[in-house]
C-alpha positions as MATLAB code, in Angstrom:
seq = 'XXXXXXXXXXXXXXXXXXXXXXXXXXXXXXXXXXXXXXXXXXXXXXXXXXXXXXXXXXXXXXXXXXXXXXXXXXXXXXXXXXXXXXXXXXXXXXXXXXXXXXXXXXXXXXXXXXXXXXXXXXXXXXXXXXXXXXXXXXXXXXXXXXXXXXXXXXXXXXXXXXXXXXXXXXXXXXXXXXXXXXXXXXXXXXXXXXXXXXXXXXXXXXXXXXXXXXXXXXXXXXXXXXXXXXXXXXXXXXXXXXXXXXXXXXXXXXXXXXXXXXXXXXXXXXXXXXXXXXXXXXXXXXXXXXXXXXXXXXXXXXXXXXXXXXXXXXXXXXXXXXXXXXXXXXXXXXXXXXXXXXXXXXXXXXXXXXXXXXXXXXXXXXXXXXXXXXXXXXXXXXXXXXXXXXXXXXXXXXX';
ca = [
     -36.841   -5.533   -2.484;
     -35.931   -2.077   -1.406;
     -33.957   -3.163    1.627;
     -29.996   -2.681    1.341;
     -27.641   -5.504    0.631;
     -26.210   -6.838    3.585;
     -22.329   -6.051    2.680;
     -23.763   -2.597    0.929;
     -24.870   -1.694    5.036;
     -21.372   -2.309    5.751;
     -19.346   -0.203    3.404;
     -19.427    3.480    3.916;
     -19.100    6.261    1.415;
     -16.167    6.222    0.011;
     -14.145    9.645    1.321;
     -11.855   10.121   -0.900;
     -14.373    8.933   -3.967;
     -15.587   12.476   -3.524;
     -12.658   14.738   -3.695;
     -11.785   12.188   -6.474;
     -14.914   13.274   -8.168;
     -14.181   16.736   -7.938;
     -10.954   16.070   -9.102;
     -12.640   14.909  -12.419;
     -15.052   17.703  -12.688;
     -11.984   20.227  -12.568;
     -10.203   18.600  -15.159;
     -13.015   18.066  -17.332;
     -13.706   21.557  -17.617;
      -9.905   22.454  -18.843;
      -8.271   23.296  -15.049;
      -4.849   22.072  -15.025;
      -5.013   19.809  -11.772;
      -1.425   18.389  -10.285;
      -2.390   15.165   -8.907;
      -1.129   14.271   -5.975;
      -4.212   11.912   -4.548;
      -3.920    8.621   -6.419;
      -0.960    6.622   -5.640;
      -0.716    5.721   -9.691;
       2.790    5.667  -10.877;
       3.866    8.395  -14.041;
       7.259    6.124  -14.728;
       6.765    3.502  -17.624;
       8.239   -0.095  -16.782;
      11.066   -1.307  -18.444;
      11.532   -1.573  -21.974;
      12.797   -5.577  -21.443;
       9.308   -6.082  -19.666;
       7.335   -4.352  -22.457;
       9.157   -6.470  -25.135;
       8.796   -9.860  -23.219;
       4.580   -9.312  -22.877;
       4.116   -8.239  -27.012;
       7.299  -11.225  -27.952;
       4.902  -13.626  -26.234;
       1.550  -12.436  -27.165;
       2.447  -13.002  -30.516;
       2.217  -16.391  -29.680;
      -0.336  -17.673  -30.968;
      -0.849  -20.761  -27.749;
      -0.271  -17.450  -25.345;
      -4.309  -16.393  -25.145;
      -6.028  -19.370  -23.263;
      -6.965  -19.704  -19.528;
      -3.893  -19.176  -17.564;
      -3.010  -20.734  -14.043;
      -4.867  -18.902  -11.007;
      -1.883  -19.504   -8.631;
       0.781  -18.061  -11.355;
       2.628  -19.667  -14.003;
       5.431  -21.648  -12.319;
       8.156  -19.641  -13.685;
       6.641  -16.509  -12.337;
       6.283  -18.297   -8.620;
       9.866  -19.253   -9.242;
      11.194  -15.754   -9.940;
       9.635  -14.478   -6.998;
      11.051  -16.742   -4.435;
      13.959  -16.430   -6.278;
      14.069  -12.299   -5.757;
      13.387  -13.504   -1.999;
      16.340  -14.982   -1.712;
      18.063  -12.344   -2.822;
      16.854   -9.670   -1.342;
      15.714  -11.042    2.098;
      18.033  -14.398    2.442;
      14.646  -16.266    2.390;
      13.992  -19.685    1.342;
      10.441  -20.061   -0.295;
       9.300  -23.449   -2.189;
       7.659  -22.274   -5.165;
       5.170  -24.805   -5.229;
       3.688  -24.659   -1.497;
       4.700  -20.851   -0.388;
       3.901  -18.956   -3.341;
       1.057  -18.089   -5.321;
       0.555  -15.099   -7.596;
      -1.948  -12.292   -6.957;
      -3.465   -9.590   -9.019;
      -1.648   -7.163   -7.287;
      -1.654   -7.290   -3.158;
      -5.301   -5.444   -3.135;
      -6.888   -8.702   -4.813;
      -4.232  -11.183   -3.046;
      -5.184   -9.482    0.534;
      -9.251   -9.403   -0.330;
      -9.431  -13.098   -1.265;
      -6.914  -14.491    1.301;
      -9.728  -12.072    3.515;
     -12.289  -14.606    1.878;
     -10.724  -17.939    2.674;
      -9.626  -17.733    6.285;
     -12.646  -15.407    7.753;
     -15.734  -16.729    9.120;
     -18.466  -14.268   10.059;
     -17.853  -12.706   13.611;
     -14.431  -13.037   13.876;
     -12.237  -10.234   15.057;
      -9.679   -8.950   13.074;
      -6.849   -6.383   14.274;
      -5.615   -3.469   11.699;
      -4.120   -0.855   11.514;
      -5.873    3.007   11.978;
      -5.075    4.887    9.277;
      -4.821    2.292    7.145;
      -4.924    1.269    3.458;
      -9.231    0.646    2.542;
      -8.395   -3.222    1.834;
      -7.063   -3.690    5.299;
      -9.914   -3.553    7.142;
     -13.083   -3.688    4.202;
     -11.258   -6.761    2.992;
     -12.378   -8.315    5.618;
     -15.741   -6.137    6.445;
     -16.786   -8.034    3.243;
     -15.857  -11.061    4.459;
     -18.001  -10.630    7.603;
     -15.346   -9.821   10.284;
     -15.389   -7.688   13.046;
     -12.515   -5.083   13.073;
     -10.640   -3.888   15.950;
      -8.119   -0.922   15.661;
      -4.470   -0.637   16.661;
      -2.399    2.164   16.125;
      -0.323    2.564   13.075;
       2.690    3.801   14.966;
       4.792    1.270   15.805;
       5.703    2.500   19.509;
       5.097    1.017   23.070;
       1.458    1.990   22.482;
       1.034   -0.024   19.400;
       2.044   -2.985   22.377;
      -0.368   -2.078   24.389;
      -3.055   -2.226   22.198;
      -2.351   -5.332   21.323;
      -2.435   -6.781   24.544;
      -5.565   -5.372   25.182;
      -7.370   -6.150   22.357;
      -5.963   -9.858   22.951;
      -8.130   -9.505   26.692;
     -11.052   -7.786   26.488;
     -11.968   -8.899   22.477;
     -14.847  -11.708   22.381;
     -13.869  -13.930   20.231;
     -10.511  -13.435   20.635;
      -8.701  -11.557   17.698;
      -7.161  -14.232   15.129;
      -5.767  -12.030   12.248;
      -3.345   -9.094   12.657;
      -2.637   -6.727    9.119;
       0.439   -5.170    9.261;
       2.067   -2.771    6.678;
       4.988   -1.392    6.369;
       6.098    0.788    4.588;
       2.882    1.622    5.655;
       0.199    3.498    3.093;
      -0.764    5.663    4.195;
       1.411    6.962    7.173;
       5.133    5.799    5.327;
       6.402    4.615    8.788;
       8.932    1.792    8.825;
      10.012   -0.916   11.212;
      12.911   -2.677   11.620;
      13.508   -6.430   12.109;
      13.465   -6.041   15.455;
       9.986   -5.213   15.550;
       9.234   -8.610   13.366;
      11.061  -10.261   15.621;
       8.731   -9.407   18.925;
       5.576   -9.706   16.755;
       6.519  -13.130   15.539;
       7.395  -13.935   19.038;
       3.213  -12.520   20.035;
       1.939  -13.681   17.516;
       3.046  -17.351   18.430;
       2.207  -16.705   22.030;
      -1.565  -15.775   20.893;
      -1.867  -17.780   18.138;
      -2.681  -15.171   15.783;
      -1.975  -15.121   11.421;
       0.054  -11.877   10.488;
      -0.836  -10.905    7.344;
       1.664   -8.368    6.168;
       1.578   -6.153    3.045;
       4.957   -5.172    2.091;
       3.849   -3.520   -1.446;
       6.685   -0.731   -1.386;
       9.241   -2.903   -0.099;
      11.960   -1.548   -3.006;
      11.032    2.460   -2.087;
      13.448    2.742    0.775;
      14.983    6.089    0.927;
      18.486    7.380    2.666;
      20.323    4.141    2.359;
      18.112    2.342    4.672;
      16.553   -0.962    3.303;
      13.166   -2.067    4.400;
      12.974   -5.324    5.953;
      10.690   -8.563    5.626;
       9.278  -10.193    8.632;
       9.596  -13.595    6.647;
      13.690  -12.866    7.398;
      12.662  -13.816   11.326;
      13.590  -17.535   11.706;
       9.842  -19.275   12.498;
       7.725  -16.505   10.895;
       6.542  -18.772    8.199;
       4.578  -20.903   11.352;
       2.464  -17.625   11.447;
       3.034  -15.202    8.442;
       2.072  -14.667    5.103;
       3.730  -11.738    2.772;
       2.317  -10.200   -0.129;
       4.136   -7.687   -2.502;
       3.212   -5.807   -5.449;
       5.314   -5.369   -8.993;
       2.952   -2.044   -9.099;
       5.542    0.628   -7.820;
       9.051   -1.385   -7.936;
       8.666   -1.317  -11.494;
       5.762    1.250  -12.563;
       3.509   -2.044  -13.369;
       0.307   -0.242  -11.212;
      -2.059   -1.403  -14.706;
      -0.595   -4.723  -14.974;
      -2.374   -6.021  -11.662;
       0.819   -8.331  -10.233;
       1.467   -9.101   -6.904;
       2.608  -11.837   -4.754;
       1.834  -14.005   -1.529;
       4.357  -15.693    0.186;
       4.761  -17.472    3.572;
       3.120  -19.793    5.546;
       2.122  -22.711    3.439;
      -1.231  -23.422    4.696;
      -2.697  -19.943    4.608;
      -1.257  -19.921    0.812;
      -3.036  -23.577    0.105;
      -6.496  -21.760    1.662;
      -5.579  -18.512   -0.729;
      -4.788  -21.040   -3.895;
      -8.274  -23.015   -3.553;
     -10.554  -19.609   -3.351;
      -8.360  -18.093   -6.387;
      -9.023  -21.605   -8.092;
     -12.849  -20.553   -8.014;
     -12.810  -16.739   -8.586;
     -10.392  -16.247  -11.127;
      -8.112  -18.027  -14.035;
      -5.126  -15.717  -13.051;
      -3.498  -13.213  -14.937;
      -2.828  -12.807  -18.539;
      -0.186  -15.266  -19.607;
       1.868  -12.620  -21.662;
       1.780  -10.812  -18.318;
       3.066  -13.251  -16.382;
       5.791  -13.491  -18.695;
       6.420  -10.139  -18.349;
       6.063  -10.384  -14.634;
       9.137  -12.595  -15.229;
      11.479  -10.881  -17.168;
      11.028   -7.769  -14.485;
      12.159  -10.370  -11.508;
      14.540  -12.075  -13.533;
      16.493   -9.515  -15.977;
      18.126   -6.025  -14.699;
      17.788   -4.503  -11.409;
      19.163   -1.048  -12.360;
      15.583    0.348  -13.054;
      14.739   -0.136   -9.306;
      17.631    1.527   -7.866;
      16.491    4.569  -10.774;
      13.435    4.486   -9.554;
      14.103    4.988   -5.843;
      16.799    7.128   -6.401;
      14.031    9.622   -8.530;
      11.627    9.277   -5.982;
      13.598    9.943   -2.975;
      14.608   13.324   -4.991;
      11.122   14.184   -5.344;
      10.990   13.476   -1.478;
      13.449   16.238   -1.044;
      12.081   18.544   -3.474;
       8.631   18.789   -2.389;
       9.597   18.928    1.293;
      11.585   21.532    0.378;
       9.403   23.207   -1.531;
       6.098   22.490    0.363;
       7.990   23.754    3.899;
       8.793   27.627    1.738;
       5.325   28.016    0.268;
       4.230   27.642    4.482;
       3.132   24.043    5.137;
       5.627   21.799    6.656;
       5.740   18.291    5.774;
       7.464   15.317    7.615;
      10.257   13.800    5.343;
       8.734   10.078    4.748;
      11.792    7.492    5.044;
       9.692    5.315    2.519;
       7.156    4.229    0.499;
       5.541    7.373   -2.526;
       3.675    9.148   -0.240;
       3.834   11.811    2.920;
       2.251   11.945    5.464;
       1.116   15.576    6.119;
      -0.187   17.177    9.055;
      -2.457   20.220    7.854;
      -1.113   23.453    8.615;
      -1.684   24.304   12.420;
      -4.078   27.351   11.452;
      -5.582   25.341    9.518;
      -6.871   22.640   11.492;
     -10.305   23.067   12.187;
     -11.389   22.647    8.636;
     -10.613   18.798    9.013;
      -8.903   16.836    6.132;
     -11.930   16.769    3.602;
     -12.480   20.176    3.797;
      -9.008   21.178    3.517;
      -8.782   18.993    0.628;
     -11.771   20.426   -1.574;
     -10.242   23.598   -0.608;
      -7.345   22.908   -1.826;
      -7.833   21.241   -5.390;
     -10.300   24.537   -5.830;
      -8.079   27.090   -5.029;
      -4.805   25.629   -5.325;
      -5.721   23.108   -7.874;
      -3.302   20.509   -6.205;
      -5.439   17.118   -5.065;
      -4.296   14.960   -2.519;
      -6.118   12.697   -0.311;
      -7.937   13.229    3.229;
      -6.449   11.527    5.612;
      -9.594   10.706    7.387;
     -10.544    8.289    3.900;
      -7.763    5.901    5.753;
      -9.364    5.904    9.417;
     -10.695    8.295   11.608;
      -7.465    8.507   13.803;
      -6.328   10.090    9.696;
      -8.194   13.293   10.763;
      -6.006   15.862   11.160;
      -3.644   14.881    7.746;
      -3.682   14.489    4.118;
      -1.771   11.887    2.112;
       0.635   13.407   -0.796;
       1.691   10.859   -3.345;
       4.779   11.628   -5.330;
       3.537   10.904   -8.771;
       4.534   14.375  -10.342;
       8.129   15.544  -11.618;
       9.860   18.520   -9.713;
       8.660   20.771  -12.102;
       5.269   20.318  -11.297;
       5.852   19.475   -7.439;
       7.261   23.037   -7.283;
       4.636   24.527   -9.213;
       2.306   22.867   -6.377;
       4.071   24.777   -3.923;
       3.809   27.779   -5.458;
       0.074   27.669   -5.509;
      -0.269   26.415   -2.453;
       1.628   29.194   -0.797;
      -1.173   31.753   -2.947;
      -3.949   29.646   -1.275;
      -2.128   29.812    2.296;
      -1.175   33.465    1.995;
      -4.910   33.812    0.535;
      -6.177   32.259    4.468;
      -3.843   34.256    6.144;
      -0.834   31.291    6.587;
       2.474   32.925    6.707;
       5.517   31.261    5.109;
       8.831   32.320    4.017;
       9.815   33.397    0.788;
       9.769   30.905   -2.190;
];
């Protein structure tokens, strides 16, 4: 009775649970924390998208069971939006099947398709779900780089010769959380083209596919002709429009990885709220100009904390997407590693972001920044940063 669970002996400590926990400490006991850890969106959704979930869960037929694969309307809008945005041609009924939000959609597609020993290639750093997704689910994982370079090739190939069993499941994600790198279709195009080749399911998370920045739209690997022979999709209605709470997401793609995805939802869950699905709906359906107001406000907060960070005396990489940076910790700084820096920094700077080794250990070395403050308070960030920096020694120019 006092041995461990078998899945307990395979999930670590949660990293960033701790500086998460200091984080709550701090703020408990009146410290005025800017929050730049959690990737949770300060931007309300639409008001069309509030009205639609209280019009119809007023209805009094609205608070039964719903359907576990999405409400057909809601499957509709989404292949619908794929159209539109990607020129792709989904079948609501056979490529498309509602999620509570990508995490969920990703873990329980993790759960159909994964038999215990099988390897499974993701990305290092990654997003948790990407490889404990299928930890739980009794896979081996095998790291490739995040990058998406000649290297990232390479690794492939070799994993593909020296892995026993061979690897049958690649993640990819981009806009990728937590590194915002992008691809473009060119890259889906040779992957589809490997993945074929090795018979290997792509599973790609495209969850910030609407936070493009400069003019420069992200890209779908479904838009390569033959990727639904190998690919499924998923996307999340958290960040396009500031529906994080509302749990929505989507996977798209290959029909029989969606049927296998379908039948385990069937038994886990009776899908999301009906008034939310609704909702979900009216957000696909009605007016895109929140999205564009959305990336437009982030991208500014892009500039202004890049700005900002780089004068207070820690230079950050602009990130082309996604609501995050990826931030290499100032050179003198180094040698405390990314947890340390962290704690250091929510104590005496009383900014929290998240260590980059909670994503991977090839995340030493960086911290992930989510944009989920206004410019006021990304400024005022800056400025007490450069105290703490000045306060180690760290030079920087004047603010």
């Amino acid at each position: 009775m006092d041995e461990e669970f078998y899945r307990m002996k395979r999930l670590p400590p949660y990293v960033i649970a701790e500086v998460n926990g200091m984080r709550a400490a701090a703020r408990a006991a009146g410290r005025d924390i800017i929050d730049l850890g959690m990737g949770n969106p300060d931007l309300p959704p639409p008001d069309h998208v509030i009205e639609k979930l209280c019009e119809v869960a007023r209805k009094p037929d609205a608070h039964g069971y719903s359907a576990s694969s999405g409400i057909p309307g809601v499957r509709k809008a989404q292949a619908n939006y794929y159209g539109r945005r990607f020129n792709v041609d989904l079948d609501p009924e056979t490529e498309v099947v509602m999620t509570m939000g990508s995490k969920e959609g990703l873990a329980s597609l993790a759960t159909a398709i994964t038999a215990p020993g099988d390897v499974v290639l993701a990305p290092n750093p990654s997003y948790p779900i990407h490889t404990f997704g299928f930890i739980i689910a009794g896979a081996t994982i095998r790291s490739v780089p995040t990058t998406p370079d000649e290297r990232y090739w390479d690794s492939l190939d070799r994993a593909m010769k020296y892995s026993v069993p061979r690897p049958s499941i690649l993640i990819v994600n981009y806009p990728s959380n937590p590194t915002a790198e992008t691809v473009d279709l060119a890259f889906y195009e040779r992957l589809v083209a490997w993945a074929k080749e090795n018979k290997v399911w792509i599973l790609s998370d495209l969850a910030y596919s609407e936070l493009y920045f400069d003019g420069n739209p992200t890209r779908s690997i479904l838009e390569v002709p033959g990727a639904k022979d190998v690919a499924v999709e998923f996307t999340s209605m958290s960040k396009t429009f500031s529906m994080a709470g509302w749990r929505v997401g989507f996977a798209v793609g290959n029909a029989r990885l969606i049927a296998a995805l379908k039948r385990v939802k069937s038994y886990l869950d009776y899908g999301a709220f009906t008034p939310i699905q609704a909702a979900a709906c009216a957000a696909l359906n009605g007016p895109q100009d929140i999205v564009q107001k959305n990336r437009e406000l982030y991208q500014k907060r892009r500039d202004v904390m890049v700005e900002a960070f780089g004068r207070s005396g820690w230079e950050i990489p602009s990130p082309r997407a996604s609501m995050f940076a990826w931030a290499p910790l100032p050179p003198a700084l180094t040698h405390l590693g990314s947890l340390e820096f962290s704690k250091q920094l929510l104590t005496h700077a009383e900014v929290a972001v998240a260590p980059g080794v909670g994503y991977g250990e090839d995340g030493e070395g960086y911290v992930r920044i989510a944009m989920v403050e206004n410019e006021q308070r990304l400024r005022q960030a800056a400025r007490n940063i450069k105290r703490y920096l000045q306060s180690m020694g760290v030079n920087s120019s004047a603010a």
